[in-house]
Every structure is written in C-alpha cells, then in structure tokens.
mmCIF file of C-alpha atoms in Angstrom:
data_model
loop_
_atom_site.group_PDB
_atom_site.id
_atom_site.type_symbol
_atom_site.label_atom_id
_atom_site.label_comp_id
_atom_site.label_asym_id
_atom_site.label_seq_id
_atom_site.Cartn_x
_atom_site.Cartn_y
_atom_site.Cartn_z
ATOM 1 C CA MET A 1 113.270 249.771 239.528
ATOM 2 C CA MET A 2 110.316 252.025 238.663
ATOM 3 C CA GLY A 3 110.047 255.550 237.301
ATOM 4 C CA ILE A 4 107.385 258.037 236.293
ATOM 5 C CA SER A 5 107.035 260.173 233.192
ATOM 6 C CA ILE A 6 104.931 263.311 233.528
ATOM 7 C CA ALA A 7 104.296 264.543 230.002
ATOM 8 C CA GLY A 8 101.996 264.821 227.033
ATOM 9 C CA LEU A 9 100.840 262.051 224.731
ATOM 10 C CA ASP A 10 102.205 262.079 221.173
ATOM 11 C CA PRO A 11 100.151 259.409 219.384
ATOM 12 C CA SER A 12 102.812 259.040 216.687
ATOM 13 C CA GLY A 13 105.166 257.637 219.357
ATOM 14 C CA GLY A 14 108.016 260.000 218.571
ATOM 15 C CA ALA A 15 107.927 261.943 221.823
ATOM 16 C CA GLY A 16 106.139 262.322 225.130
ATOM 17 C CA ILE A 17 104.880 259.478 227.268
ATOM 18 C CA ILE A 18 105.286 256.798 224.586
ATOM 19 C CA ALA A 19 108.916 257.722 223.868
ATOM 20 C CA ASP A 20 109.668 257.905 227.603
ATOM 21 C CA MET A 21 108.214 254.418 228.131
ATOM 22 C CA LYS A 22 110.440 253.062 225.346
ATOM 23 C CA THR A 23 113.480 254.646 227.004
ATOM 24 C CA PHE A 24 112.516 253.366 230.457
ATOM 25 C CA GLN A 25 112.069 249.854 229.079
ATOM 26 C CA ALA A 26 115.453 249.947 227.325
ATOM 27 C CA LEU A 27 117.020 250.848 230.683
ATOM 28 C CA GLY A 28 115.187 248.090 232.562
ATOM 29 C CA ILE A 29 112.866 250.529 234.359
ATOM 30 C CA HIS A 30 109.168 249.812 234.809
ATOM 31 C CA GLY A 31 107.528 253.007 233.586
ATOM 32 C CA THR A 32 104.443 254.686 234.979
ATOM 33 C CA SER A 33 102.948 257.930 233.736
ATOM 34 C CA VAL A 34 100.880 261.012 234.334
ATOM 35 C CA ILE A 35 99.506 262.472 231.116
ATOM 36 C CA THR A 36 99.368 266.294 231.078
ATOM 37 C CA ALA A 37 98.009 266.865 227.565
ATOM 38 C CA LEU A 38 96.796 264.994 224.512
ATOM 39 C CA THR A 39 98.032 265.934 221.076
ATOM 40 C CA SER A 40 96.841 265.106 217.619
ATOM 41 C CA GLN A 41 100.049 265.053 215.609
ATOM 42 C CA ASN A 42 102.351 263.187 213.305
ATOM 43 C CA PRO A 43 106.047 263.712 212.526
ATOM 44 C CA ASN A 44 105.159 266.599 210.198
ATOM 45 C CA LYS A 45 102.456 268.584 211.962
ATOM 46 C CA VAL A 46 100.719 269.262 215.273
ATOM 47 C CA PHE A 47 96.999 269.378 214.486
ATOM 48 C CA SER A 48 95.680 270.128 217.944
ATOM 49 C CA LEU A 49 96.438 269.959 221.660
ATOM 50 C CA MET A 50 94.085 269.329 224.565
ATOM 51 C CA PRO A 51 95.392 269.950 228.096
ATOM 52 C CA ILE A 52 94.274 267.619 230.869
ATOM 53 C CA ASP A 53 92.343 269.171 233.754
ATOM 54 C CA THR A 54 94.559 269.695 236.812
ATOM 55 C CA GLU A 55 92.185 267.747 239.080
ATOM 56 C CA TYR A 56 92.559 264.754 236.778
ATOM 57 C CA ILE A 57 96.345 265.195 236.773
ATOM 58 C CA LYS A 58 96.274 265.060 240.595
ATOM 59 C CA GLU A 59 94.122 261.923 240.446
ATOM 60 C CA GLN A 60 96.605 260.252 238.091
ATOM 61 C CA PHE A 61 99.466 260.980 240.513
ATOM 62 C CA ASP A 62 97.488 259.758 243.507
ATOM 63 C CA SER A 63 96.386 256.536 241.809
ATOM 64 C CA ILE A 64 99.935 255.667 240.702
ATOM 65 C CA PHE A 65 101.460 256.449 244.093
ATOM 66 C CA ASP A 66 98.676 254.611 245.918
ATOM 67 C CA GLY A 67 99.719 251.421 244.138
ATOM 68 C CA TYR A 68 103.432 251.905 243.529
ATOM 69 C CA GLY A 69 104.557 254.818 245.693
ATOM 70 C CA GLU A 70 107.114 252.904 247.698
ATOM 71 C CA TYR A 71 108.884 251.890 244.462
ATOM 72 C CA ILE A 72 108.952 255.193 242.555
ATOM 73 C CA ASN A 73 111.713 257.616 243.512
ATOM 74 C CA TYR A 74 112.685 259.050 240.141
ATOM 75 C CA GLY A 75 110.906 260.666 237.235
ATOM 76 C CA LYS A 76 111.041 263.050 234.341
ATOM 77 C CA THR A 77 108.815 265.752 233.014
ATOM 78 C CA GLY A 78 108.063 266.639 229.440
ATOM 79 C CA MET A 79 105.359 268.906 228.053
ATOM 80 C CA LEU A 80 103.525 270.606 230.909
ATOM 81 C CA TYR A 81 101.698 273.144 228.695
ATOM 82 C CA SER A 82 100.415 275.775 231.141
ATOM 83 C CA PRO A 83 101.289 277.561 234.395
ATOM 84 C CA GLU A 84 98.377 275.775 236.104
ATOM 85 C CA ILE A 85 99.671 272.354 235.077
ATOM 86 C CA ILE A 86 103.249 273.281 236.024
ATOM 87 C CA LYS A 87 102.120 274.349 239.524
ATOM 88 C CA THR A 88 100.042 271.190 239.986
ATOM 89 C CA VAL A 89 102.897 268.926 238.890
ATOM 90 C CA ALA A 90 105.413 270.786 241.082
ATOM 91 C CA LYS A 91 103.184 270.299 244.151
ATOM 92 C CA LYS A 92 102.787 266.583 243.455
ATOM 93 C CA ILE A 93 106.526 266.118 242.854
ATOM 94 C CA LYS A 94 107.161 267.719 246.241
ATOM 95 C CA GLU A 95 104.338 265.787 247.939
ATOM 96 C CA TYR A 96 105.692 262.444 246.724
ATOM 97 C CA ASP A 97 109.363 263.453 247.093
ATOM 98 C CA ILE A 98 110.301 262.484 243.532
ATOM 99 C CA LYS A 99 113.809 263.190 242.272
ATOM 100 C CA ILE A 100 113.081 264.648 238.856
ATOM 101 C CA VAL A 101 114.707 265.413 235.523
ATOM 102 C CA VAL A 102 113.023 268.453 233.974
ATOM 103 C CA ASP A 103 112.784 268.410 230.180
ATOM 104 C CA PRO A 104 111.046 271.708 229.286
ATOM 105 C CA VAL A 105 109.312 270.652 226.079
ATOM 106 C CA MET A 106 107.945 273.769 224.369
ATOM 107 C CA ILE A 107 107.948 273.071 220.621
ATOM 108 C CA ALA A 108 107.196 269.838 218.764
ATOM 109 C CA SER A 109 109.824 268.612 216.312
ATOM 110 C CA ALA A 110 107.180 269.220 213.641
ATOM 111 C CA GLY A 111 107.265 272.895 214.638
ATOM 112 C CA GLY A 112 104.014 273.326 216.578
ATOM 113 C CA SER A 113 103.936 275.133 219.914
ATOM 114 C CA LEU A 114 103.271 272.911 222.929
ATOM 115 C CA LEU A 115 102.817 275.789 225.380
ATOM 116 C CA LYS A 116 99.749 277.774 226.226
ATOM 117 C CA ASP A 117 99.785 280.988 224.204
ATOM 118 C CA GLU A 118 101.379 283.802 226.218
ATOM 119 C CA ARG A 119 98.448 286.101 225.323
ATOM 120 C CA ASP A 120 96.080 283.631 227.019
ATOM 121 C CA ILE A 121 98.232 283.702 230.154
ATOM 122 C CA LYS A 122 98.311 287.518 230.253
ATOM 123 C CA ASN A 123 94.517 287.659 229.794
ATOM 124 C CA GLN A 124 94.003 285.281 232.752
ATOM 125 C CA LYS A 125 95.920 287.663 235.040
ATOM 126 C CA LYS A 126 93.465 290.504 234.401
#
C-alpha cells in the first residue's frame, strides 16, 4: 500500500513530512510526499518559513503520480501555508482522485504561526 503526505518540512522531525513518513512506515505504508513549505525550526522555536512555489508543488504531484499513480489512493495534508497553495493542492487532489485526510496545521508546537499572515492576504486582494 502507498500513501502521500502533502505538508511542510520540519527539519527537527517532530512534525510535517518527516513525522508523516514515520507514521506511514509504522503502518506498513510506503510514503511519498509533496513538500509545501520549508521551515527552519526546532522543538522550541520556528526561526523562519519558506513556502514552495505553486508550480513546483504541481511538478512534485505530477512526478509522484507519473511513477506511482496507480498505487496511491490515499493521503493526508498538513501545513499548506497560503490560499494559493491550498487551491493548488485542492486541484491536484481532485485531478488525481485522492481520498484525503485534512489536518489543518496552523501553529507549530513551538508556538510559531505556519500560515501566511492575514494582512498579507488582504493586501493581495487589493
């Protein structure tokens, strides 16, 4: 069985893609992933966050499904960060007909926000 995690990368291994891969492995699932953002963090603090460009997110989906598409039916989301990333991921989930568990990650356990600042979103609408 195969699954896909669509989430951010927590280099400390406590959350995101790395934690999802550990869970998949414990359940006997071969994990694949689409990384939506990179973080610089540890268990105590989020230092920075860098979202992945939506075109690159699409390319990650397409490359995984080109090689494994017939085997991946299920997945889970984690940190999606911005409305643009959420829309991109939603389109790809629909395109590839993935049954999905949505885990709306918004705040790191260390307390840092993992969402695009609402003021930035309002300014984009103008």
